Each structure stands twice: as structure tokens, then as C-alpha cells.
GROMACS .gro file of C-alpha atoms in nm:
model
  239
    1MET     CA    1  -0.798   0.282   0.407
    2VAL     CA    2  -0.797  -0.078   0.286
    3THR     CA    3  -0.570  -0.347   0.431
    4PHE     CA    4  -0.538  -0.690   0.272
    5GLN     CA    5  -0.345  -0.984   0.417
    6VAL     CA    6  -0.263  -1.316   0.251
    7THR     CA    7  -0.024  -1.610   0.282
    8THR     CA    8   0.075  -1.780  -0.043
    9VAL     CA    9   0.125  -2.156  -0.085
   10SER     CA   10   0.352  -2.315  -0.347
   11ASP     CA   11   0.198  -2.480  -0.653
   12GLY     CA   12   0.516  -2.681  -0.719
   13GLY     CA   13   0.606  -2.489  -1.034
   14THR     CA   14   0.930  -2.522  -1.227
   15TYR     CA   15   1.129  -2.281  -1.011
   16ALA     CA   16   0.939  -2.337  -0.684
   17PRO     CA   17   0.961  -2.216  -0.418
   18ARG     CA   18   1.104  -1.912  -0.604
   19HIS     CA   19   0.825  -1.703  -0.751
   20VAL     CA   20   0.721  -1.357  -0.867
   21LEU     CA   21   0.411  -1.193  -0.721
   22ALA     CA   22   0.179  -0.896  -0.767
   23ILE     CA   23  -0.112  -0.752  -0.569
   24TRP     CA   24  -0.322  -0.477  -0.725
   25ILE     CA   25  -0.658  -0.299  -0.717
   26LYS     CA   26  -0.926  -0.287  -0.990
   27ASP     CA   27  -1.259  -0.108  -0.991
   28GLY     CA   28  -1.595  -0.280  -1.031
   29ALA     CA   29  -1.581  -0.239  -1.409
   30GLY     CA   30  -1.251  -0.425  -1.425
   31ASN     CA   31  -1.031  -0.120  -1.480
   32PHE     CA   32  -0.685  -0.107  -1.325
   33VAL     CA   33  -0.660   0.139  -1.035
   34LYS     CA   34  -0.324   0.088  -0.868
   35SER     CA   35  -0.056  -0.173  -0.794
   36ARG     CA   36   0.019  -0.227  -0.427
   37LYS     CA   37   0.299  -0.486  -0.434
   38VAL     CA   38   0.513  -0.619  -0.720
   39MET     CA   39   0.789  -0.861  -0.626
   40ALA     CA   40   0.940  -0.955  -0.957
   41GLY     CA   41   1.243  -0.754  -1.061
   42VAL     CA   42   1.316  -0.825  -1.428
   43ARG     CA   43   1.069  -1.116  -1.442
   44LYS     CA   44   0.750  -0.909  -1.429
   45GLN     CA   45   0.644  -1.029  -1.776
   46HIS     CA   46   0.554  -1.369  -1.629
   47LEU     CA   47   0.275  -1.217  -1.418
   48VAL     CA   48   0.023  -1.258  -1.698
   49LYS     CA   49  -0.289  -1.124  -1.523
   50TRP     CA   50  -0.111  -0.828  -1.366
   51VAL     CA   51   0.063  -0.725  -1.690
   52ALA     CA   52  -0.264  -0.742  -1.885
   53SER     CA   53  -0.439  -0.530  -1.622
   54SER     CA   54  -0.169  -0.277  -1.531
   55ASN     CA   55   0.047  -0.253  -1.843
   56ASN     CA   56   0.345  -0.295  -1.606
   57ASN     CA   57   0.249   0.007  -1.393
   58SER     CA   58   0.397  -0.032  -1.042
   59THR     CA   59   0.382   0.337  -0.943
   60ASP     CA   60   0.365   0.381  -0.561
   61ALA     CA   61   0.374   0.003  -0.507
   62ILE     CA   62   0.607  -0.190  -0.280
   63THR     CA   63   0.854  -0.347  -0.524
   64GLY     CA   64   1.139  -0.592  -0.497
   65ALA     CA   65   1.319  -0.892  -0.642
   66THR     CA   66   1.189  -1.243  -0.705
   67LEU     CA   67   1.080  -1.408  -0.380
   68ASN     CA   68   1.277  -1.709  -0.256
   69GLN     CA   69   1.001  -1.861  -0.045
   70HIS     CA   70   0.631  -1.836   0.020
   71THR     CA   71   0.527  -1.613   0.308
   72SER     CA   72   0.258  -1.374   0.429
   73HIS     CA   73   0.195  -1.035   0.267
   74THR     CA   74   0.016  -0.725   0.398
   75ILE     CA   75  -0.069  -0.438   0.167
   76SER     CA   76  -0.251  -0.110   0.221
   77TRP     CA   77  -0.442   0.117  -0.014
   78ASP     CA   78  -0.545   0.470   0.079
   79CYS     CA   79  -0.832   0.463  -0.173
   80ARG     CA   80  -0.649   0.694  -0.414
   81ASN     CA   81  -0.575   0.644  -0.780
   82LEU     CA   82  -0.250   0.705  -0.968
   83GLN     CA   83  -0.326   1.079  -0.980
   84GLY     CA   84  -0.354   1.099  -0.600
   85GLU     CA   85  -0.730   1.151  -0.609
   86VAL     CA   86  -0.968   0.970  -0.374
   87VAL     CA   87  -1.167   0.723  -0.582
   88PRO     CA   88  -1.547   0.736  -0.564
   89ASP     CA   89  -1.745   0.496  -0.347
   90GLY     CA   90  -1.847   0.176  -0.514
   91ALA     CA   91  -1.731  -0.176  -0.596
   92TYR     CA   92  -1.360  -0.261  -0.608
   93GLU     CA   93  -1.148  -0.576  -0.625
   94VAL     CA   94  -0.814  -0.674  -0.480
   95TRP     CA   95  -0.620  -0.912  -0.704
   96ILE     CA   96  -0.321  -1.134  -0.628
   97GLU     CA   97  -0.116  -1.344  -0.868
   98TYR     CA   98   0.210  -1.536  -0.847
   99THR     CA   99   0.399  -1.775  -1.070
  100SER     CA  100   0.695  -2.010  -1.045
  101ARG     CA  101   0.697  -2.073  -1.420
  102ASN     CA  102   0.796  -1.886  -1.735
  103SER     CA  103   0.465  -1.773  -1.878
  104ALA     CA  104   0.557  -1.516  -2.142
  105SER     CA  105   0.575  -1.759  -2.435
  106ASN     CA  106   0.224  -1.906  -2.400
  107GLY     CA  107   0.043  -1.659  -2.176
  108ILE     CA  108  -0.051  -1.912  -1.910
  109ALA     CA  109  -0.108  -1.744  -1.573
  110GLY     CA  110   0.007  -1.886  -1.243
  111PRO     CA  111  -0.223  -1.910  -0.939
  112PHE     CA  112  -0.441  -1.601  -0.898
  113PHE     CA  113  -0.735  -1.487  -0.689
  114SER     CA  114  -0.957  -1.181  -0.662
  115PHE     CA  115  -1.189  -1.055  -0.391
  116ALA     CA  116  -1.461  -0.795  -0.439
  117PHE     CA  117  -1.552  -0.540  -0.172
  118ASN     CA  118  -1.750  -0.219  -0.147
  119LYS     CA  119  -1.597   0.118  -0.061
  120GLY     CA  120  -1.858   0.328   0.115
  121SER     CA  121  -1.958   0.459   0.456
  122THR     CA  122  -1.969   0.114   0.618
  123PRO     CA  123  -1.641  -0.023   0.761
  124LEU     CA  124  -1.542  -0.378   0.668
  125ASN     CA  125  -1.359  -0.650   0.858
  126ILE     CA  126  -1.375  -0.965   0.647
  127THR     CA  127  -1.211  -1.305   0.688
  128ILE     CA  128  -1.180  -1.450   0.338
  129PRO     CA  129  -1.214  -1.830   0.296
  130ASP     CA  130  -0.891  -2.015   0.219
  131GLN     CA  131  -0.815  -2.102  -0.141
  132THR     CA  132  -0.580  -2.374  -0.267
  133TYR     CA  133  -0.280  -2.142  -0.303
  134PHE     CA  134  -0.390  -1.845  -0.090
  135LYS     CA  135  -0.450  -1.883   0.284
  136ASN     CA  136  -0.512  -1.672   0.596
  137MET     CA  137  -0.673  -1.392   0.397
  138SER     CA  138  -0.846  -1.090   0.547
  139LEU     CA  139  -0.960  -0.748   0.430
  140THR     CA  140  -1.041  -0.444   0.639
  141TYR     CA  141  -1.172  -0.108   0.525
  142SER     CA  142  -1.215   0.214   0.719
  143ALA     CA  143  -1.379   0.524   0.576
  144SER     CA  144  -1.203   0.757   0.822
  145ALA     CA  145  -1.100   1.096   0.681
  146VAL     CA  146  -0.744   1.220   0.672
  147ASN     CA  147  -0.809   1.539   0.869
  148ILE     CA  148  -0.782   1.359   1.202
  149GLN     CA  149  -0.694   1.519   1.531
  150ASP     CA  150  -0.338   1.531   1.657
  151VAL     CA  151  -0.246   1.202   1.824
  152GLU     CA  152   0.078   1.080   1.972
  153ALA     CA  153   0.103   0.726   1.841
  154ALA     CA  154  -0.018   0.485   1.574
  155GLY     CA  155  -0.146   0.176   1.754
  156GLY     CA  156   0.121   0.201   2.021
  157ILE     CA  157   0.404   0.294   1.784
  158PRO     CA  158   0.590   0.592   1.934
  159VAL     CA  159   0.572   0.894   1.702
  160ARG     CA  160   0.781   1.211   1.748
  161PHE     CA  161   0.719   1.532   1.555
  162PHE     CA  162   0.935   1.845   1.542
  163ASN     CA  163   0.828   2.159   1.360
  164GLU     CA  164   1.061   2.442   1.253
  165ALA     CA  165   1.020   2.749   1.032
  166ASN     CA  166   1.122   2.584   0.706
  167LYS     CA  167   1.090   2.213   0.772
  168SER     CA  168   0.932   1.950   0.994
  169ARG     CA  169   1.066   1.613   1.104
  170LEU     CA  170   0.870   1.301   1.195
  171SER     CA  171   1.028   0.992   1.346
  172PHE     CA  172   0.881   0.661   1.457
  173THR     CA  173   1.010   0.323   1.570
  174LEU     CA  174   0.883  -0.011   1.441
  175ALA     CA  175   0.911  -0.320   1.659
  176HIS     CA  176   0.900  -0.542   1.349
  177SER     CA  177   0.896  -0.516   0.971
  178SER     CA  178   0.572  -0.353   0.857
  179PRO     CA  179   0.406  -0.181   0.561
  180VAL     CA  180   0.397   0.196   0.614
  181HIS     CA  181   0.220   0.480   0.438
  182LEU     CA  182   0.335   0.833   0.525
  183ALA     CA  183   0.209   1.140   0.338
  184VAL     CA  184   0.115   1.506   0.379
  185TYR     CA  185  -0.241   1.624   0.309
  186ASP     CA  186  -0.417   1.958   0.303
  187LEU     CA  187  -0.736   2.024   0.502
  188GLN     CA  188  -0.950   1.917   0.209
  189GLY     CA  189  -0.797   1.571   0.223
  190ARG     CA  190  -0.587   1.612  -0.092
  191ARG     CA  191  -0.248   1.443  -0.084
  192VAL     CA  192   0.019   1.704  -0.155
  193LEU     CA  193   0.341   1.515  -0.073
  194GLU     CA  194   0.418   1.142  -0.065
  195LEU     CA  195   0.691   1.052   0.187
  196CYS     CA  196   0.681   0.673   0.214
  197GLU     CA  197   0.468   0.386   0.090
  198LYS     CA  198   0.657   0.061   0.130
  199GLN     CA  199   0.761  -0.217   0.363
  200LEU     CA  200   1.002  -0.092   0.630
  201GLU     CA  201   1.233  -0.291   0.851
  202ALA     CA  202   1.222  -0.283   1.231
  203GLY     CA  203   1.392   0.014   1.396
  204GLU     CA  204   1.376   0.392   1.392
  205HIS     CA  205   1.278   0.579   1.077
  206ILE     CA  206   1.315   0.955   1.026
  207TYR     CA  207   1.152   1.165   0.754
  208ASP     CA  208   1.214   1.534   0.692
  209ILE     CA  209   0.936   1.746   0.539
  210ASP     CA  210   1.068   2.037   0.333
  211HIS     CA  211   0.813   2.319   0.359
  212SER     CA  212   0.930   2.459   0.024
  213GLN     CA  213   0.760   2.161  -0.141
  214LEU     CA  214   0.424   2.247   0.019
  215PRO     CA  215   0.160   2.516  -0.035
  216GLU     CA  216   0.103   2.778   0.232
  217GLY     CA  217  -0.150   2.688   0.502
  218ILE     CA  218  -0.227   2.415   0.753
  219MET     CA  219  -0.103   2.071   0.652
  220ILE     CA  220  -0.151   1.727   0.805
  221VAL     CA  221   0.122   1.463   0.810
  222ARG     CA  222  -0.042   1.121   0.839
  223LEU     CA  223   0.126   0.792   0.933
  224TRP     CA  224  -0.054   0.464   0.864
  225THR     CA  225   0.054   0.116   0.976
  226PRO     CA  226  -0.156  -0.200   1.018
  227GLU     CA  227  -0.156  -0.123   1.392
  228GLY     CA  228  -0.316   0.219   1.359
  229VAL     CA  229  -0.303   0.577   1.232
  230ALA     CA  230  -0.132   0.888   1.367
  231GLY     CA  231  -0.156   1.245   1.243
  232ARG     CA  232  -0.012   1.588   1.319
  233LYS     CA  233  -0.119   1.930   1.194
  234PHE     CA  234   0.147   2.191   1.118
  235GLN     CA  235   0.162   2.536   0.964
  236VAL     CA  236   0.342   2.625   0.640
  237THR     CA  237   0.399   2.999   0.622
  238ALA     CA  238   0.471   3.225   0.325
  239ARG     CA  239   0.833   3.222   0.213
   0.00000   0.00000   0.00000
């Protein structure tokens, strides 16, 4: 799992402080892997670098409208591509771009920055030097597998799990707004059902898992937040 944090700073563009923003992942060869956050609404075309890289693909990303002010952003990436497959170890880059100007007519990009890191067996905890328009940056990477043991909480976040014959229910309570990734995996680490991958508000959140959408066997529901990871195994029986 990769976590990237950044705080953007205004460049005084035409519509500042309003701006559109994208954060995405590329591999070491420069190929687009996956968008993680696209805050743009109908103005995505002005994110010149992101459009050229992604061809407007925001699948599985946190999305939203144009931002009214500059703030901090936290994104996660579970090291999977658009097909749900774990990407191979190697070099990758996290990219961020924003603009407060109309860029479609002349192709001029707004402020952007990229940071290269290596996905492998070695965990990372990197403080990235401040840039003119991007501050307080950090990147962490953990190579932990998804088939973790049953635990009760993700970094102190209370997690409740109820299992029935045909469905399961997981609930958790956030003390503050936070990015969340919640999915079901099989014992080989393959993602079989995506439940949530977005920014959630503070409060209780409940997700039902319909067993009819899952293959027979032992499954793992895995909750990730920046504070930690929780997982529960459960059985899906023949119907």
C-alpha cells in the first residue's frame, strides 16, 4: 500500500484560489497506471498533464467538483492496476497537477510535480522536500500482503463485523474525514469485490457484502485508512 500526502499552494492564477486537481500513478516507463484523485468536474480538460497521461480515465479515483481553496490531500494506492491486478515490483511515480487557468486552448499546464519511488520488499517512509506550489509532502509504502490475520481495529478505529449465511456486514466509525479503501480479496490476494475507495466524512459507515457476488470459499474483507489496516476472514458457502 502506498500513501501520499501533499498540501497545495496557490500560484495566483486567473481563477485562484479556485482550481482543479489530479493525482495519479505512472510506472517507471512513463505509462499511466491509475488515477487516485481527480477534483475537476466538467473542467478536467484543463489538467493538461493528467489528460495526456490518463486519457481522462478516473476509474476507482476519488472524484469531485472544482476546489474552492487550497488544502491538504491524502491518497492511497493498493498497488493494483485498472484490471485489479497487483503490479510488479519496480519503479513508479506519483504525479500531482493543478491549475487555476483555462489551459485547453494552448496546452499550457499549471503547477505539477512528480516523485519516483520503488515498489519492492523494502518499506518506505519518505519526507519529500517542499516545492514552490507543493508543501508538506510525504510518501509511505508497505509491502504487507492482504491475507492478514483477523484484527479488531484499524489504527484505533473501531471495526464491527457480522457474518450471516448469505451476507456479511462491516461497520466502522471515523473520528474525522479520511480516505478509505475497503475491498474483498480471496486467499491468493486477488481483489474480487470493491466496496469503497474514496474520501469519507466523519461518523459511522456501514457496508453490506452480498455473498452472491462472491465465489465460494474463504474471503477476506480488508479495510485500509491512513491510521492502519484491519481485516476479517469469512466463509462463502455454495448456494
